[in-house]
Amino acid sequence: MKFMLNGALTIGTMDGANVEMAEEAGEENLFIFGMRVEDVEAMDRKGYNAQEYYDRLPELRQVMDQIRTGFFSPAEPEMFKDIVNMLMNHDRFKVFADYEAYISCQEKVNDLYKNPKDWTKKVIRNIAASGKFSSDRTISEYAREIWGVEPSAVKIPPPNEPRD
């Protein structure tokens, strides 16, 4: 959300903060890819097997093999073994299931970036729609609704001034 305030265009799945950002800016002003909540729930019922994606997608397999064998960390070939293990055996986010959709969406990002006028329009729309996520509004709302406190008009003197 803070990136949105500064004009960054979001690429991500439709969950968490991305849902709120899409509600404010419009889904057409974000780069949304992959499974929705109902898709994830269906996959949970059916069962997710990362190995199926690894076996079916040569590019994904190549990347995982490079990570596993130390291609990106030759001085410490096993540096990323925990990441590989998590993705292959314990991935509650089902990263591999969204891989193809991510690659396709990234191509859309690349295409739009080549068109500065349309890219800038999307950036401006995002910034204009991001007011809800300002820290001032968030803190004010938390103060009222969660902490149950009201703003104070008491002026706190700077540290170098004596206090009464």
PDB file of C-alpha atoms in Angstrom:
ATOM      1  CA  MET A   1       0.000   0.000   0.000  1.00  0.00           C
ATOM      2  CA  LYS A   2       2.835   2.376   0.803  1.00  0.00           C
ATOM      3  CA  PHE A   3       4.379   1.639  -2.580  1.00  0.00           C
ATOM      4  CA  MET A   4       1.039   2.547  -4.178  1.00  0.00           C
ATOM      5  CA  LEU A   5       1.165   5.953  -2.456  1.00  0.00           C
ATOM      6  CA  ASN A   6       4.471   6.570  -4.224  1.00  0.00           C
ATOM      7  CA  GLY A   7       3.269   5.489  -7.659  1.00  0.00           C
ATOM      8  CA  ALA A   8       4.433   1.892  -7.818  1.00  0.00           C
ATOM      9  CA  LEU A   9       2.215  -0.409  -9.822  1.00  0.00           C
ATOM     10  CA  THR A  10       1.397  -3.621  -7.978  1.00  0.00           C
ATOM     11  CA  ILE A  11       1.760  -7.096  -9.416  1.00  0.00           C
ATOM     12  CA  GLY A  12       0.278  -9.792  -7.221  1.00  0.00           C
ATOM     13  CA  THR A  13      -2.462 -12.256  -6.486  1.00  0.00           C
ATOM     14  CA  MET A  14      -5.925 -11.109  -5.425  1.00  0.00           C
ATOM     15  CA  ASP A  15      -5.557 -11.520  -1.696  1.00  0.00           C
ATOM     16  CA  GLY A  16      -4.559  -9.533   1.362  1.00  0.00           C
ATOM     17  CA  ALA A  17      -3.862  -5.867   0.780  1.00  0.00           C
ATOM     18  CA  ASN A  18      -4.227  -6.270  -2.988  1.00  0.00           C
ATOM     19  CA  VAL A  19      -7.983  -6.737  -2.516  1.00  0.00           C
ATOM     20  CA  GLU A  20      -8.246  -3.357  -0.789  1.00  0.00           C
ATOM     21  CA  MET A  21      -6.002  -1.673  -3.340  1.00  0.00           C
ATOM     22  CA  ALA A  22      -8.103  -3.049  -6.207  1.00  0.00           C
ATOM     23  CA  GLU A  23     -11.262  -1.784  -4.494  1.00  0.00           C
ATOM     24  CA  GLU A  24      -9.810   1.723  -4.340  1.00  0.00           C
ATOM     25  CA  ALA A  25      -7.938   1.994  -7.655  1.00  0.00           C
ATOM     26  CA  GLY A  26      -9.836  -0.542  -9.739  1.00  0.00           C
ATOM     27  CA  GLU A  27      -8.447  -3.944 -10.626  1.00  0.00           C
ATOM     28  CA  GLU A  28      -7.596  -2.636 -14.094  1.00  0.00           C
ATOM     29  CA  ASN A  29      -4.945  -0.395 -12.495  1.00  0.00           C
ATOM     30  CA  LEU A  30      -3.102  -3.269 -10.843  1.00  0.00           C
ATOM     31  CA  PHE A  31      -1.485  -6.332 -12.353  1.00  0.00           C
ATOM     32  CA  ILE A  32      -3.452  -9.179 -10.799  1.00  0.00           C
ATOM     33  CA  PHE A  33      -2.634 -12.773 -11.657  1.00  0.00           C
ATOM     34  CA  GLY A  34      -3.194 -16.269 -10.399  1.00  0.00           C
ATOM     35  CA  MET A  35      -5.697 -18.025  -8.254  1.00  0.00           C
ATOM     36  CA  ARG A  36      -8.512 -16.345  -6.391  1.00  0.00           C
ATOM     37  CA  VAL A  37      -9.650 -17.422  -2.928  1.00  0.00           C
ATOM     38  CA  GLU A  38     -12.183 -19.893  -4.334  1.00  0.00           C
ATOM     39  CA  ASP A  39      -9.505 -21.417  -6.590  1.00  0.00           C
ATOM     40  CA  VAL A  40      -7.176 -21.908  -3.635  1.00  0.00           C
ATOM     41  CA  GLU A  41      -9.985 -23.488  -1.616  1.00  0.00           C
ATOM     42  CA  ALA A  42     -10.756 -25.874  -4.491  1.00  0.00           C
ATOM     43  CA  MET A  43      -7.083 -26.765  -4.772  1.00  0.00           C
ATOM     44  CA  ASP A  44      -6.953 -27.401  -1.024  1.00  0.00           C
ATOM     45  CA  ARG A  45      -9.803 -29.886  -1.396  1.00  0.00           C
ATOM     46  CA  LYS A  46      -8.215 -31.551  -4.431  1.00  0.00           C
ATOM     47  CA  GLY A  47      -4.678 -31.441  -3.107  1.00  0.00           C
ATOM     48  CA  TYR A  48      -1.642 -29.450  -4.209  1.00  0.00           C
ATOM     49  CA  ASN A  49       1.440 -31.237  -5.469  1.00  0.00           C
ATOM     50  CA  ALA A  50       4.359 -28.966  -6.349  1.00  0.00           C
ATOM     51  CA  GLN A  51       6.110 -31.883  -8.049  1.00  0.00           C
ATOM     52  CA  GLU A  52       3.420 -31.915 -10.773  1.00  0.00           C
ATOM     53  CA  TYR A  53       4.277 -28.322 -11.727  1.00  0.00           C
ATOM     54  CA  TYR A  54       8.001 -29.003 -11.480  1.00  0.00           C
ATOM     55  CA  ASP A  55       7.636 -31.967 -13.843  1.00  0.00           C
ATOM     56  CA  ARG A  56       5.329 -30.166 -16.304  1.00  0.00           C
ATOM     57  CA  LEU A  57       7.019 -26.758 -16.604  1.00  0.00           C
ATOM     58  CA  PRO A  58      10.576 -26.932 -18.027  1.00  0.00           C
ATOM     59  CA  GLU A  59      11.407 -23.297 -17.253  1.00  0.00           C
ATOM     60  CA  LEU A  60      10.275 -23.655 -13.635  1.00  0.00           C
ATOM     61  CA  ARG A  61      12.206 -26.910 -13.317  1.00  0.00           C
ATOM     62  CA  GLN A  62      15.353 -25.241 -14.682  1.00  0.00           C
ATOM     63  CA  VAL A  63      15.109 -22.392 -12.178  1.00  0.00           C
ATOM     64  CA  MET A  64      14.523 -24.740  -9.254  1.00  0.00           C
ATOM     65  CA  ASP A  65      17.419 -26.957 -10.347  1.00  0.00           C
ATOM     66  CA  GLN A  66      19.688 -23.921 -10.610  1.00  0.00           C
ATOM     67  CA  ILE A  67      18.705 -22.777  -7.127  1.00  0.00           C
ATOM     68  CA  ARG A  68      19.106 -26.291  -5.689  1.00  0.00           C
ATOM     69  CA  THR A  69      22.555 -26.873  -7.240  1.00  0.00           C
ATOM     70  CA  GLY A  70      24.076 -23.543  -6.202  1.00  0.00           C
ATOM     71  CA  PHE A  71      24.052 -21.813  -9.593  1.00  0.00           C
ATOM     72  CA  PHE A  72      23.210 -18.503  -7.859  1.00  0.00           C
ATOM     73  CA  SER A  73      25.438 -19.175  -4.838  1.00  0.00           C
ATOM     74  CA  PRO A  74      28.515 -21.069  -6.066  1.00  0.00           C
ATOM     75  CA  ALA A  75      30.483 -20.310  -2.884  1.00  0.00           C
ATOM     76  CA  GLU A  76      27.673 -21.845  -0.809  1.00  0.00           C
ATOM     77  CA  PRO A  77      25.791 -24.300  -3.037  1.00  0.00           C
ATOM     78  CA  GLU A  78      23.343 -25.297  -0.295  1.00  0.00           C
ATOM     79  CA  MET A  79      22.505 -21.745   0.731  1.00  0.00           C
ATOM     80  CA  PHE A  80      18.942 -21.938  -0.621  1.00  0.00           C
ATOM     81  CA  LYS A  81      18.149 -25.590   0.144  1.00  0.00           C
ATOM     82  CA  ASP A  82      15.528 -24.585   2.734  1.00  0.00           C
ATOM     83  CA  ILE A  83      13.711 -22.456   0.153  1.00  0.00           C
ATOM     84  CA  VAL A  84      13.722 -25.311  -2.350  1.00  0.00           C
ATOM     85  CA  ASN A  85      12.463 -27.721   0.315  1.00  0.00           C
ATOM     86  CA  MET A  86       9.694 -25.336   1.344  1.00  0.00           C
ATOM     87  CA  LEU A  87       8.555 -24.747  -2.240  1.00  0.00           C
ATOM     88  CA  MET A  88       8.648 -28.425  -3.151  1.00  0.00           C
ATOM     89  CA  ASN A  89       7.196 -29.898   0.047  1.00  0.00           C
ATOM     90  CA  HIS A  90       5.581 -27.359   2.375  1.00  0.00           C
ATOM     91  CA  ASP A  91       4.302 -24.450   0.268  1.00  0.00           C
ATOM     92  CA  ARG A  92       1.046 -23.202   1.767  1.00  0.00           C
ATOM     93  CA  PHE A  93       0.990 -20.349  -0.783  1.00  0.00           C
ATOM     94  CA  LYS A  94       1.061 -22.719  -3.779  1.00  0.00           C
ATOM     95  CA  VAL A  95       3.612 -20.591  -5.611  1.00  0.00           C
ATOM     96  CA  PHE A  96       4.113 -23.054  -8.467  1.00  0.00           C
ATOM     97  CA  ALA A  97       0.377 -23.114  -9.202  1.00  0.00           C
ATOM     98  CA  ASP A  98       0.537 -19.390 -10.011  1.00  0.00           C
ATOM     99  CA  TYR A  99       3.821 -19.534 -11.908  1.00  0.00           C
ATOM    100  CA  GLU A 100       2.429 -19.536 -15.459  1.00  0.00           C
ATOM    101  CA  ALA A 101      -0.063 -16.788 -14.629  1.00  0.00           C
ATOM    102  CA  TYR A 102       2.749 -14.721 -13.106  1.00  0.00           C
ATOM    103  CA  ILE A 103       4.915 -15.062 -16.219  1.00  0.00           C
ATOM    104  CA  SER A 104       1.978 -14.024 -18.416  1.00  0.00           C
ATOM    105  CA  CYS A 105       1.204 -11.054 -16.175  1.00  0.00           C
ATOM    106  CA  GLN A 106       4.848  -9.980 -16.120  1.00  0.00           C
ATOM    107  CA  GLU A 107       4.728  -9.837 -19.924  1.00  0.00           C
ATOM    108  CA  LYS A 108       1.786  -7.408 -19.613  1.00  0.00           C
ATOM    109  CA  VAL A 109       3.841  -5.297 -17.200  1.00  0.00           C
ATOM    110  CA  ASN A 110       6.714  -5.248 -19.687  1.00  0.00           C
ATOM    111  CA  ASP A 111       4.412  -4.278 -22.566  1.00  0.00           C
ATOM    112  CA  LEU A 112       2.795  -1.439 -20.628  1.00  0.00           C
ATOM    113  CA  TYR A 113       6.165  -0.126 -19.459  1.00  0.00           C
ATOM    114  CA  LYS A 114       7.142   0.313 -23.113  1.00  0.00           C
ATOM    115  CA  ASN A 115       4.247   2.783 -23.430  1.00  0.00           C
ATOM    116  CA  PRO A 116       5.174   5.652 -21.054  1.00  0.00           C
ATOM    117  CA  LYS A 117       1.901   7.523 -21.597  1.00  0.00           C
ATOM    118  CA  ASP A 118      -0.324   4.599 -20.552  1.00  0.00           C
ATOM    119  CA  TRP A 119       2.088   3.573 -17.768  1.00  0.00           C
ATOM    120  CA  THR A 120       1.957   7.101 -16.349  1.00  0.00           C
ATOM    121  CA  LYS A 121      -1.861   7.154 -16.490  1.00  0.00           C
ATOM    122  CA  LYS A 122      -1.968   3.984 -14.406  1.00  0.00           C
ATOM    123  CA  VAL A 123       0.580   5.404 -11.958  1.00  0.00           C
ATOM    124  CA  ILE A 124      -1.450   8.603 -11.511  1.00  0.00           C
ATOM    125  CA  ARG A 125      -4.687   6.668 -11.047  1.00  0.00           C
ATOM    126  CA  ASN A 126      -3.026   4.564  -8.351  1.00  0.00           C
ATOM    127  CA  ILE A 127      -1.646   7.577  -6.507  1.00  0.00           C
ATOM    128  CA  ALA A 128      -4.996   9.385  -6.729  1.00  0.00           C
ATOM    129  CA  ALA A 129      -6.803   6.351  -5.308  1.00  0.00           C
ATOM    130  CA  SER A 130      -4.347   5.672  -2.491  1.00  0.00           C
ATOM    131  CA  GLY A 131      -5.486   8.271   0.042  1.00  0.00           C
ATOM    132  CA  LYS A 132      -7.258   5.639   2.114  1.00  0.00           C
ATOM    133  CA  PHE A 133      -3.857   4.085   2.843  1.00  0.00           C
ATOM    134  CA  SER A 134      -2.142   7.202   4.199  1.00  0.00           C
ATOM    135  CA  SER A 135      -0.586   6.787   7.628  1.00  0.00           C
ATOM    136  CA  ASP A 136      -2.488   9.871   8.889  1.00  0.00           C
ATOM    137  CA  ARG A 137      -5.840   8.297   8.093  1.00  0.00           C
ATOM    138  CA  THR A 138      -4.799   4.898   9.383  1.00  0.00           C
ATOM    139  CA  ILE A 139      -3.497   6.234  12.705  1.00  0.00           C
ATOM    140  CA  SER A 140      -6.560   8.445  13.155  1.00  0.00           C
ATOM    141  CA  GLU A 141      -8.864   5.470  12.508  1.00  0.00           C
ATOM    142  CA  TYR A 142      -6.914   3.181  14.851  1.00  0.00           C
ATOM    143  CA  ALA A 143      -6.950   5.869  17.557  1.00  0.00           C
ATOM    144  CA  ARG A 144     -10.735   6.203  17.364  1.00  0.00           C
ATOM    145  CA  GLU A 145     -11.868   2.659  16.621  1.00  0.00           C
ATOM    146  CA  ILE A 146      -9.250   0.448  18.247  1.00  0.00           C
ATOM    147  CA  TRP A 147      -7.460   2.403  20.949  1.00  0.00           C
ATOM    148  CA  GLY A 148     -10.504   4.536  21.904  1.00  0.00           C
ATOM    149  CA  VAL A 149      -8.555   7.798  22.199  1.00  0.00           C
ATOM    150  CA  GLU A 150      -9.213  11.288  20.867  1.00  0.00           C
ATOM    151  CA  PRO A 151      -6.700  13.742  19.401  1.00  0.00           C
ATOM    152  CA  SER A 152      -5.146  16.193  21.841  1.00  0.00           C
ATOM    153  CA  ALA A 153      -4.526  19.893  21.231  1.00  0.00           C
ATOM    154  CA  VAL A 154      -1.688  19.939  23.780  1.00  0.00           C
ATOM    155  CA  LYS A 155       1.510  21.200  22.186  1.00  0.00           C
ATOM    156  CA  ILE A 156       4.565  19.177  23.105  1.00  0.00           C
ATOM    157  CA  PRO A 157       7.636  21.427  23.332  1.00  0.00           C
ATOM    158  CA  PRO A 158      10.818  20.546  21.453  1.00  0.00           C
ATOM    159  CA  PRO A 159      13.349  18.606  23.543  1.00  0.00           C
ATOM    160  CA  ASN A 160      15.650  21.631  23.924  1.00  0.00           C
ATOM    161  CA  GLU A 161      12.927  23.850  25.470  1.00  0.00           C
ATOM    162  CA  PRO A 162      12.240  23.723  29.192  1.00  0.00           C
ATOM    163  CA  ARG A 163       8.961  22.177  30.273  1.00  0.00           C
ATOM    164  CA  ASP A 164       6.618  23.762  32.809  1.00  0.00           C
TER     165      ASP A 164
END
